[in-house]
Coordinates of C-alpha atoms in Angstrom, one line a residue:
X761 CA -102.2 -47.2 21.9
X762 CA -100.6 -46.2 25.1
X763 CA -98.6 -43.2 26.0
X764 CA -95.6 -45.2 24.6
X765 CA -96.6 -44.5 21.0
X766 CA -95.9 -41.7 18.6
X767 CA -97.5 -40.8 15.4
X768 CA -95.1 -40.1 12.7
X769 CA -95.8 -37.0 10.7
X770 CA -95.1 -36.0 7.2
X771 CA -96.5 -34.5 4.1
X772 CA -98.4 -36.6 1.7
X773 CA -96.1 -35.5 -1.1
X774 CA -92.4 -35.1 -0.7
X775 CA -89.4 -34.5 -2.9
X776 CA -88.7 -36.6 -5.9
X777 CA -85.4 -37.7 -4.4
X778 CA -84.7 -40.0 -1.5
X779 CA -86.2 -38.0 1.4
X780 CA -89.1 -39.7 3.1
X781 CA -91.1 -38.8 6.3
X782 CA -89.4 -39.9 9.5
X783 CA -91.7 -42.6 11.0
X784 CA -89.9 -43.4 14.2
X785 CA -88.7 -46.8 13.1
X786 CA -85.3 -48.1 14.3
X787 CA -82.9 -46.9 11.6
X788 CA -79.8 -48.8 10.4
X789 CA -80.4 -52.0 12.5
X790 CA -80.2 -54.4 9.5
X791 CA -77.2 -54.9 7.1
X792 CA -77.0 -56.5 3.7
X793 CA -76.8 -60.0 5.1
X794 CA -79.9 -59.4 7.1
X795 CA -81.7 -58.0 4.1
X796 CA -80.8 -61.1 1.9
X797 CA -81.9 -63.4 4.7
X798 CA -85.3 -61.7 5.0
X799 CA -85.7 -62.0 1.3
X800 CA -84.9 -65.7 1.3
X801 CA -86.9 -66.6 4.4
X802 CA -90.1 -64.8 3.5
X803 CA -90.5 -67.0 0.3
X804 CA -90.7 -70.1 2.6
X805 CA -88.5 -71.9 0.1
X806 CA -88.7 -75.4 1.6
X807 CA -92.5 -75.3 1.9
X808 CA -92.9 -73.6 -1.5
X809 CA -90.9 -76.4 -3.2
X810 CA -92.7 -79.1 -1.2
X811 CA -96.2 -77.8 -2.0
X812 CA -95.7 -76.6 -5.6
X813 CA -93.1 -78.8 -7.3
X814 CA -95.6 -81.7 -7.8
X815 CA -98.2 -79.3 -9.3
X816 CA -95.7 -78.0 -11.8
X817 CA -94.6 -81.5 -12.7
X818 CA -98.2 -82.5 -13.3
X819 CA -98.5 -79.7 -15.9
X820 CA -95.0 -79.6 -17.4
X821 CA -93.4 -83.0 -16.7
X822 CA -89.6 -83.1 -17.3
X823 CA -89.6 -79.4 -18.4
X824 CA -90.1 -78.3 -14.8
X825 CA -86.6 -77.0 -14.3
X826 CA -87.0 -74.8 -17.4
X827 CA -90.4 -73.6 -16.1
X828 CA -88.8 -72.5 -12.8
X829 CA -86.3 -70.4 -14.8
X830 CA -89.1 -68.9 -17.0
X831 CA -91.2 -68.1 -14.0
X832 CA -88.2 -66.3 -12.5
X833 CA -87.8 -63.9 -15.5
X834 CA -90.7 -61.4 -14.8
X835 CA -89.8 -61.6 -11.0
X836 CA -86.2 -60.6 -11.8
X837 CA -87.4 -57.7 -14.0
X838 CA -89.7 -56.5 -11.2
X839 CA -86.9 -56.9 -8.7
X840 CA -85.0 -54.3 -10.7
X841 CA -88.0 -52.0 -10.6
X842 CA -88.1 -52.4 -6.8
X843 CA -84.4 -51.6 -6.6
X844 CA -84.6 -48.5 -8.7
X845 CA -87.7 -47.1 -7.0
X846 CA -86.2 -47.8 -3.6
X847 CA -83.0 -45.9 -4.6
X848 CA -85.2 -42.8 -5.2
X849 CA -87.8 -43.3 -2.4
X850 CA -86.7 -45.7 0.4
X851 CA -90.1 -45.6 2.0
X852 CA -91.4 -48.7 3.8
X853 CA -94.7 -48.2 2.0
X854 CA -93.0 -49.6 -1.2
X855 CA -95.7 -50.2 -3.8
X856 CA -98.1 -47.8 -2.1
X857 CA -95.7 -45.0 -2.0
X858 CA -94.2 -45.5 -5.5
X859 CA -97.5 -46.0 -7.3
X860 CA -98.8 -42.9 -5.6
X861 CA -95.9 -40.8 -6.8
X862 CA -96.2 -42.2 -10.3
X863 CA -100.0 -42.4 -10.9
X864 CA -101.7 -40.6 -8.0
X865 CA -103.5 -41.4 -4.8
X866 CA -106.0 -44.0 -6.1
X867 CA -103.3 -46.1 -7.6
X868 CA -101.2 -45.8 -4.5
X869 CA -104.1 -46.8 -2.2
X870 CA -105.0 -49.9 -4.3
X871 CA -101.3 -50.9 -4.5
X872 CA -101.1 -50.8 -0.7
X873 CA -104.3 -52.9 -0.6
X874 CA -102.8 -55.5 -2.9
X875 CA -99.8 -55.9 -0.6
X876 CA -101.9 -56.2 2.5
X877 CA -104.4 -58.5 0.9
X878 CA -101.8 -61.0 -0.3
X879 CA -100.2 -61.0 3.1
X880 CA -103.5 -61.6 5.0
X881 CA -104.7 -64.4 2.7
X882 CA -101.3 -66.2 2.7
X883 CA -101.1 -66.0 6.5
X884 CA -104.2 -68.1 6.6
X885 CA -102.5 -70.7 4.5
X886 CA -99.3 -70.6 6.4
X887 CA -101.1 -71.0 9.7
X888 CA -103.0 -74.0 8.4
X889 CA -99.8 -75.7 7.3
X890 CA -97.9 -74.8 10.5
X891 CA -100.7 -76.3 12.6
X892 CA -100.8 -79.5 10.6
X893 CA -97.0 -80.0 10.5
X894 CA -96.6 -79.4 14.2
X895 CA -99.0 -82.2 15.0
X896 CA -97.4 -84.5 12.4
X897 CA -94.4 -84.4 14.7
X898 CA -96.3 -85.3 17.8
X899 CA -97.6 -88.7 18.7
X900 CA -99.0 -90.7 15.8
X901 CA -99.8 -87.6 13.8
X902 CA -103.6 -88.2 13.9
X903 CA -104.2 -84.7 15.4
X904 CA -103.1 -83.2 12.2
X905 CA -106.5 -84.2 10.8
X906 CA -108.4 -82.5 13.6
X907 CA -109.8 -79.2 12.3
X908 CA -110.3 -77.6 15.7
X909 CA -106.9 -78.5 17.0
X910 CA -105.1 -77.4 13.8
X911 CA -107.0 -74.1 13.6
X912 CA -106.3 -73.3 17.2
X913 CA -102.6 -74.1 16.7
X914 CA -102.5 -72.0 13.6
X915 CA -104.0 -69.0 15.4
X916 CA -101.5 -69.3 18.2
X917 CA -98.7 -69.3 15.6
X918 CA -100.0 -66.1 14.1
X919 CA -100.4 -64.5 17.5
X920 CA -96.9 -65.5 18.5
X921 CA -95.3 -64.1 15.3
X922 CA -97.3 -60.9 15.6
X923 CA -96.0 -60.5 19.1
X924 CA -92.4 -61.1 17.9
X925 CA -92.8 -58.4 15.2
X926 CA -94.4 -56.0 17.7
X927 CA -91.6 -56.3 20.2
X928 CA -88.9 -55.2 17.8
X929 CA -87.1 -55.7 14.5
X930 CA -83.9 -57.0 16.2
X931 CA -85.9 -59.7 18.1
X932 CA -87.6 -60.6 14.9
X933 CA -84.3 -60.8 13.1
X934 CA -82.9 -63.2 15.7
X935 CA -85.9 -65.5 15.5
X936 CA -85.7 -65.3 11.7
X937 CA -82.1 -66.3 11.7
X938 CA -82.7 -69.4 13.8
X939 CA -85.7 -70.5 11.7
X940 CA -83.7 -69.9 8.5
X941 CA -80.7 -71.9 9.7
X942 CA -83.0 -74.8 10.7
X943 CA -84.8 -75.0 7.3
X944 CA -81.7 -74.6 5.2
X945 CA -79.6 -77.1 7.2
X946 CA -82.4 -79.6 7.0
X947 CA -82.9 -79.0 3.3
X948 CA -79.1 -79.4 2.8
X949 CA -79.1 -82.7 4.6
X950 CA -82.1 -83.8 2.5
X951 CA -80.3 -82.8 -0.8
X952 CA -77.1 -84.4 0.3
X953 CA -78.9 -87.7 1.1
X954 CA -80.4 -87.6 -2.4
X955 CA -77.0 -87.0 -4.0
X956 CA -75.5 -90.0 -2.0
X957 CA -78.3 -92.2 -3.2
X958 CA -78.0 -91.1 -6.8
X959 CA -74.3 -91.6 -6.7
X960 CA -74.9 -95.1 -5.3
X961 CA -77.1 -95.9 -8.2
X962 CA -80.8 -95.2 -7.5
X963 CA -82.6 -98.1 -9.3
X964 CA -85.7 -96.1 -10.0
X965 CA -84.1 -92.8 -10.9
X966 CA -83.5 -91.0 -14.2
X967 CA -80.4 -89.5 -15.5
X968 CA -80.0 -85.7 -16.1
X969 CA -81.1 -84.7 -19.6
X970 CA -80.3 -81.3 -21.2
X971 CA -83.7 -81.6 -23.0
X972 CA -85.3 -80.6 -19.7
X973 CA -84.1 -77.0 -20.5
X974 CA -85.2 -77.1 -24.2
X975 CA -87.7 -74.2 -24.8
X976 CA -88.8 -75.7 -28.2
X977 CA -89.9 -78.9 -26.5
X978 CA -91.6 -77.1 -23.6
X979 CA -93.5 -74.6 -25.9
X980 CA -95.0 -77.5 -27.8
X981 CA -97.8 -76.9 -25.3
X982 CA -97.7 -73.1 -24.7
X983 CA -100.7 -73.2 -22.3
X984 CA -98.8 -75.7 -20.1
X985 CA -95.9 -73.3 -20.0
X986 CA -98.1 -70.4 -19.0
X987 CA -99.8 -72.5 -16.3
X988 CA -96.6 -73.7 -14.9
X989 CA -95.0 -70.3 -15.0
X990 CA -98.0 -68.9 -13.0
X991 CA -97.4 -71.6 -10.4
X992 CA -93.7 -70.8 -10.3
X993 CA -94.6 -67.1 -9.7
X994 CA -96.0 -68.0 -6.3
X995 CA -92.9 -69.8 -5.1
X996 CA -90.8 -66.7 -5.8
X997 CA -93.1 -64.2 -4.1
X998 CA -91.8 -62.7 -0.9
X999 CA -88.3 -61.5 -1.6
X1000 CA -89.6 -57.9 -1.6
X1001 CA -89.9 -58.1 2.2
X1002 CA -86.4 -56.8 2.5
X1003 CA -87.6 -53.6 0.7
X1004 CA -90.4 -53.1 3.3
X1005 CA -87.8 -52.8 6.0
X1006 CA -85.7 -50.3 4.0
X1007 CA -86.0 -47.6 6.6
X1008 CA -84.6 -50.0 9.2
X1009 CA -81.6 -51.0 7.0
X1010 CA -78.2 -49.5 6.6
X1011 CA -77.9 -47.3 3.6
X1012 CA -81.7 -47.6 2.9
X1013 CA -81.5 -46.3 -0.7
X1014 CA -79.0 -49.0 -1.8
X1015 CA -78.8 -52.0 0.6
X1016 CA -82.4 -53.2 0.4
X1017 CA -82.4 -53.1 -3.4
X1018 CA -79.2 -55.1 -3.5
X1019 CA -80.6 -57.6 -1.0
X1020 CA -83.8 -58.0 -3.2
X1021 CA -81.8 -58.8 -6.3
X1022 CA -79.3 -61.1 -4.6
X1023 CA -82.1 -63.1 -2.8
X1024 CA -83.9 -63.4 -6.1
X1025 CA -80.9 -65.0 -7.8
X1026 CA -80.2 -67.2 -4.8
X1027 CA -83.8 -68.4 -4.9
X1028 CA -83.7 -69.5 -8.5
X1029 CA -80.5 -71.4 -7.9
X1030 CA -82.0 -73.2 -4.9
X1031 CA -85.2 -74.0 -6.7
X1032 CA -83.7 -75.3 -9.9
X1033 CA -80.9 -77.4 -8.2
X1034 CA -83.2 -79.0 -5.7
X1035 CA -85.9 -79.7 -8.4
X1036 CA -83.2 -81.4 -10.5
X1037 CA -82.1 -83.6 -7.7
X1038 CA -85.6 -84.6 -6.7
X1039 CA -86.5 -85.3 -10.3
X1040 CA -83.4 -87.4 -10.9
X1041 CA -84.1 -89.5 -7.8
X1042 CA -87.9 -89.7 -7.7
X1043 CA -88.6 -89.2 -11.4
X1044 CA -91.8 -87.6 -12.8
X1045 CA -93.6 -90.9 -12.7
X1046 CA -97.1 -91.4 -11.4
X1047 CA -96.3 -94.3 -9.1
X1048 CA -94.7 -94.5 -5.7
X1049 CA -92.7 -91.4 -4.8
X1050 CA -92.9 -90.2 -8.4
X1051 CA -93.5 -86.4 -8.6
X1052 CA -96.4 -87.0 -11.0
X1053 CA -98.3 -89.2 -8.5
X1054 CA -101.5 -87.2 -7.6
X1055 CA -101.2 -88.5 -4.0
X1056 CA -97.9 -86.7 -3.6
X1057 CA -98.8 -83.3 -5.3
X1058 CA -99.7 -81.5 -2.1
X1059 CA -96.3 -82.2 -0.6
X1060 CA -93.6 -84.1 -2.5
X1061 CA -91.1 -83.9 0.3
X1062 CA -93.4 -85.6 2.8
X1063 CA -93.9 -88.5 0.3
X1064 CA -90.1 -88.9 -0.1
X1065 CA -88.8 -88.2 3.5
X1066 CA -88.8 -91.8 4.7
X1067 CA -87.3 -93.2 1.5
X1068 CA -84.5 -90.7 1.4
X1069 CA -83.8 -90.1 5.1
X1070 CA -85.1 -93.3 6.7
X1071 CA -85.5 -92.8 10.5
X1072 CA -84.4 -89.2 10.1
X1073 CA -87.4 -88.4 7.9
X1074 CA -88.8 -86.1 10.6
X1075 CA -86.1 -83.6 9.6
X1076 CA -87.9 -82.6 6.5
X1077 CA -91.1 -82.1 8.5
X1078 CA -89.1 -79.8 10.8
X1079 CA -87.7 -78.0 7.8
X1080 CA -91.2 -77.3 6.3
X1081 CA -92.5 -76.2 9.7
X1082 CA -89.5 -73.8 10.2
X1083 CA -90.0 -72.6 6.7
X1084 CA -93.7 -71.8 7.3
X1085 CA -93.1 -70.1 10.6
X1086 CA -90.3 -68.1 9.1
X1087 CA -92.6 -66.9 6.3
X1088 CA -95.4 -66.2 8.8
X1089 CA -93.2 -63.7 10.6
X1090 CA -91.8 -62.1 7.5
X1091 CA -95.2 -61.8 5.9
X1092 CA -96.5 -59.7 8.8
X1093 CA -93.4 -57.3 8.4
X1094 CA -94.3 -55.8 5.0
X1095 CA -98.0 -55.7 5.5
X1096 CA -97.7 -53.8 8.8
X1097 CA -95.1 -51.4 7.4
X1098 CA -97.2 -50.8 4.3
X1099 CA -100.2 -49.7 6.4
X1100 CA -97.9 -47.7 8.6
X1101 CA -96.8 -45.7 5.6
X1102 CA -100.4 -45.4 4.4
X1103 CA -101.2 -44.0 7.8
X1104 CA -98.3 -41.6 7.8
X1105 CA -99.2 -40.3 4.3
X1106 CA -102.8 -39.9 5.2
X1107 CA -104.3 -42.8 3.2
X1108 CA -105.5 -44.5 6.3
X1109 CA -106.6 -43.1 9.7
X1110 CA -103.7 -41.6 11.7
X1111 CA -103.8 -44.5 14.2
X1112 CA -102.1 -46.7 11.5
X1113 CA -99.2 -44.3 11.5
X1114 CA -98.4 -44.8 15.1
X1115 CA -95.0 -46.3 16.0
X1116 CA -94.3 -47.8 19.4
X1117 CA -91.8 -45.5 21.2
X1118 CA -89.8 -48.2 23.0
X1119 CA -90.1 -51.1 20.4
X1120 CA -89.8 -48.7 17.4
X1121 CA -92.2 -50.9 15.4
X1122 CA -95.6 -50.2 13.7
X1123 CA -97.5 -51.1 16.9
X1124 CA -101.1 -50.6 15.8
X1125 CA -100.5 -51.7 12.2
X1126 CA -98.8 -54.9 13.4
X1127 CA -101.7 -55.7 15.7
X1128 CA -104.3 -55.0 13.0
X1129 CA -102.5 -57.2 10.5
X1130 CA -102.3 -60.1 13.0
X1131 CA -105.9 -59.7 14.0
X1132 CA -107.1 -59.5 10.4
X1133 CA -105.2 -62.7 9.5
X1134 CA -106.7 -64.6 12.5
X1135 CA -110.2 -63.5 11.7
X1136 CA -109.9 -64.4 8.1
X1137 CA -108.3 -67.8 8.9
X1138 CA -110.8 -68.8 11.5
X1139 CA -113.8 -67.6 9.4
X1140 CA -112.7 -69.4 6.3
X1141 CA -111.6 -72.6 8.1
X1142 CA -115.1 -73.1 9.6
X1143 CA -117.0 -71.6 6.7
X1144 CA -115.4 -73.8 4.1
X1145 CA -112.0 -75.3 3.9
X1146 CA -112.4 -75.7 0.2
X1147 CA -113.2 -72.0 -0.2
X1148 CA -110.1 -71.3 2.0
X1149 CA -108.1 -73.3 -0.5
X1150 CA -109.5 -71.5 -3.4
X1151 CA -108.9 -68.1 -1.9
X1152 CA -105.3 -69.1 -1.4
X1153 CA -105.2 -70.0 -5.1
X1154 CA -106.3 -66.5 -5.9
X1155 CA -103.1 -65.1 -4.3
X1156 CA -101.5 -65.3 -7.7
X1157 CA -103.9 -62.5 -8.8
X1158 CA -102.9 -60.3 -5.9
X1159 CA -99.2 -60.9 -6.5
X1160 CA -99.4 -60.2 -10.2
X1161 CA -101.5 -57.1 -9.6
X1162 CA -99.1 -55.3 -7.2
X1163 CA -95.9 -56.5 -8.9
X1164 CA -97.2 -55.3 -12.3
X1165 CA -98.3 -52.0 -10.8
X1166 CA -94.7 -51.5 -9.4
X1167 CA -93.2 -52.2 -12.7
X1168 CA -95.4 -49.7 -14.5
X1169 CA -94.7 -47.2 -11.7
X1170 CA -91.0 -47.6 -12.2
X1171 CA -91.2 -47.1 -16.0
X1172 CA -93.5 -44.0 -15.7
X1173 CA -91.7 -42.4 -12.7
X1174 CA -88.2 -42.6 -14.3
X1175 CA -89.4 -42.0 -17.9
X1176 CA -87.5 -38.7 -18.1
X1177 CA -84.1 -40.3 -17.2
X1178 CA -84.0 -43.0 -20.0
X1179 CA -81.8 -40.9 -22.2
X1180 CA -79.3 -40.2 -19.5
X1181 CA -77.6 -43.6 -19.8
X1182 CA -78.0 -47.1 -21.2
X1183 CA -78.3 -48.4 -17.6
X1184 CA -81.3 -46.1 -16.9
X1185 CA -83.0 -47.2 -20.1
X1186 CA -82.7 -50.9 -19.3
X1187 CA -83.1 -51.1 -15.5
X1188 CA -85.6 -48.3 -15.1
X1189 CA -87.4 -48.6 -18.4
X1190 CA -87.2 -51.7 -20.6
X1191 CA -86.9 -54.5 -17.9
X1192 CA -89.5 -53.1 -15.5
X1193 CA -92.0 -52.5 -18.4
X1194 CA -91.4 -56.0 -19.7
X1195 CA -91.9 -57.5 -16.3
X1196 CA -95.1 -55.5 -15.8
X1197 CA -96.5 -56.5 -19.1
X1198 CA -95.7 -60.2 -18.5
X1199 CA -97.4 -60.1 -15.1
X1200 CA -100.4 -58.2 -16.5
X1201 CA -100.8 -61.0 -19.0
X1202 CA -100.3 -63.6 -16.2
X1203 CA -103.1 -61.8 -14.2
X1204 CA -105.7 -62.1 -17.0
X1205 CA -104.7 -65.6 -18.0
X1206 CA -104.9 -66.7 -14.4
X1207 CA -108.3 -65.0 -14.0
X1208 CA -109.6 -66.8 -17.1
X1209 CA -108.4 -70.1 -15.8
X1210 CA -110.0 -69.5 -12.4
X1211 CA -113.3 -68.6 -14.1
X1212 CA -113.7 -72.2 -15.1
X1213 CA -116.0 -73.9 -12.5
X1214 CA -113.8 -77.0 -12.7
X1215 CA -110.9 -74.9 -11.4
X1216 CA -110.2 -75.5 -7.7
X1217 CA -112.5 -77.0 -5.1
X1218 CA -115.6 -74.8 -5.2
X1219 CA -117.8 -73.0 -7.6
X1220 CA -120.1 -70.0 -7.0
X1221 CA -123.0 -69.2 -9.3
X1222 CA -121.4 -71.5 -11.9
X1223 CA -118.0 -69.7 -11.7
X1224 CA -114.8 -71.0 -10.1
X1225 CA -114.6 -70.1 -6.4
X1226 CA -111.0 -69.0 -6.8
X1227 CA -112.1 -66.4 -9.3
X1228 CA -115.0 -65.1 -7.2
X1229 CA -113.0 -64.9 -4.0
X1230 CA -110.1 -63.2 -5.8
X1231 CA -112.3 -60.6 -7.6
X1232 CA -114.4 -60.0 -4.5
X1233 CA -111.3 -59.4 -2.3
X1234 CA -109.7 -57.0 -4.9
X1235 CA -113.1 -55.2 -5.3
X1236 CA -113.2 -54.8 -1.5
X1237 CA -110.1 -52.6 -1.9
X1238 CA -112.0 -50.3 -4.2
X1239 CA -114.9 -50.1 -1.7
X1240 CA -112.5 -49.3 1.2
X1241 CA -110.7 -46.7 -0.9
X1242 CA -114.0 -44.9 -1.7
X1243 CA -114.9 -45.0 2.1
X1244 CA -111.5 -43.5 2.9
X1245 CA -112.1 -40.8 0.2
X1246 CA -114.9 -39.4 2.3
X1247 CA -113.6 -40.0 5.8
X1248 CA -112.6 -36.7 7.4
X1249 CA -109.2 -38.2 8.5
X1250 CA -108.2 -39.5 5.0
X1251 CA -110.0 -37.5 2.4
X1252 CA -107.2 -35.0 2.1
X1253 CA -105.0 -37.8 0.8
X1254 CA -107.3 -38.2 -2.2
X1255 CA -107.9 -34.5 -2.9
X1256 CA -104.1 -33.9 -3.2
X1257 CA -104.0 -31.4 -0.2
X1258 CA -101.1 -32.1 2.2
X1259 CA -102.2 -33.7 5.4
X1260 CA -101.4 -31.8 8.5
X1261 CA -98.4 -33.2 10.4
X1262 CA -99.4 -35.0 13.6
X1263 CA -97.6 -34.4 16.8
X1264 CA -96.2 -37.1 19.1
X1265 CA -98.5 -38.2 21.8
X1266 CA -97.3 -37.5 25.3
X1267 CA -97.6 -39.3 28.5

C-alpha cells in the first residue's frame, strides 16, 4: 500500500469482555437501520427466491412454505449466537475471533477461512448472474448466452463493487441503499400485481391451504424435508454481514446483533409471504409457469414476469440484477474485514491488517478479496461452467461449517454463565448448541448427497463434482493454515505468543 495506509496493532489475545484492537476503521458511521439494511441486502432476497424457490418446490411441492420456516430455525438459533458473541467481542473478524477465543488458534483460522471461502465462491455465482441479467435487458437478450461477454461483464461488476468498498463504508452504504430500494420496490410491484390477479380470479391458480404448513404431511418424506431445508439454508445466508461491520456501527456491542436478529425475522416473513403468493398464482404444477416445471427451476420469476407484469416484465429482471449487485458488494464487506482482523491478530501476514488512512477501509484485504473472486470466476468459467455450478452448490458446506462453528463457540465460550439467568441458558447455551448441531447434521447430510455422482453437473473419479470441489476447497484451508503456522510473520499466532504491535507507516 501507499503511505496512506496504517497497520492496526493489537495483541493476539485480549480481554474476555468487549475490548478489541483498534483497527483504524471508521467507527459509529452506521446505525440500526443501516445494519438491518445490510443484513437484508446481502442475502440477495429477490435473486435467492427466484433461483431457489423452484428447486424447493421440486422436492417438497406444496409444503414449500413450511420448509422455508424449518430452514429458518437453525439460522435463527445461530443469529442469537452471533448476537451474544458480538456483545462480548465486537470484532469485525466475527467467526474467526470468536472461534479462536473459544477453541484456540487453529479453529479460529479455519473459521476465518470458511467465511472467506464462501464469499469468494458465491461472488463467482453473483458475477455470472449479474452479467447474464444485464444483457437480458439490452437488445434481444442474445448476448446473455455469450460466455466471453458475460464473463467480462461479471468481472467488471466485481471490480466496480470492490472499488466501492475500497473507497469507504459511507459510499458503500449509499450505493447499497439505492440497490435495496430498487429491488424491494420492484418485488413489491410484482407481489401487488399477483395479488390483483388472484383477487380477480386467476383461472389456473390454487387457493391457500393450511395443509401447506402441516409437519405431519411434510415429514411423510423426511429426506425431502432435509433436502429442502438445506436449500432453504442458502437463501437465508448473508444476514451476518451486519456483524462484520460491527466496529463501524453505533454501539458495536449491541446494534449489530439486534440488526442481525431483526433482518433474520424480516427475511423469513418476506420469503414465506412471497412464496405463498407465487404458489397460489402459478401453482406447483409442471406445465406453463408452474413452479414444478423443470424449465422454470433456475428462475421462477423470469418465467412468470410477462404473465404477471405484461410489458413491465423487465422490472423483475431489474430487481434480480439489483439484488445480485447488492449482494456482490455486501459479500466483499465481511470477507475483507475478516481477513483484516486475521491480519491484525497475526493469523495472516501484517499486510492484511492494513487500513487505508483516508478511506478508513481494509484497503489491502478488500483488493485481495476482489482479485481472488475475479481469478476464481474467470478460471472456473473457462475451465468448466458445470464445475463452476457444482462448486457453487458446495457453498452449503461452507455455510454450515462456519455457522456451526460459531454456534459451538458461543456455547463453549459462555458455558460459565448459564447458571446466571434463564436468558443466558437459552440464548447463550441451548439455542446456539441446537443450531450448531442441526447445521453439523446438515453439513454431513449434504456431503453424503454430494458424494453421489448423479448429484450436480459433473463427477470426478466416480464422485460428485460438488463434493470434490467442496472438500478440496475446505482442505485448502488446512494447507494454508499449516503454511501460516511456519511463516515467520504468522507463526506466533499459532504458538500462543502475543504478536508484536505494528506501528503506523509514515509518509
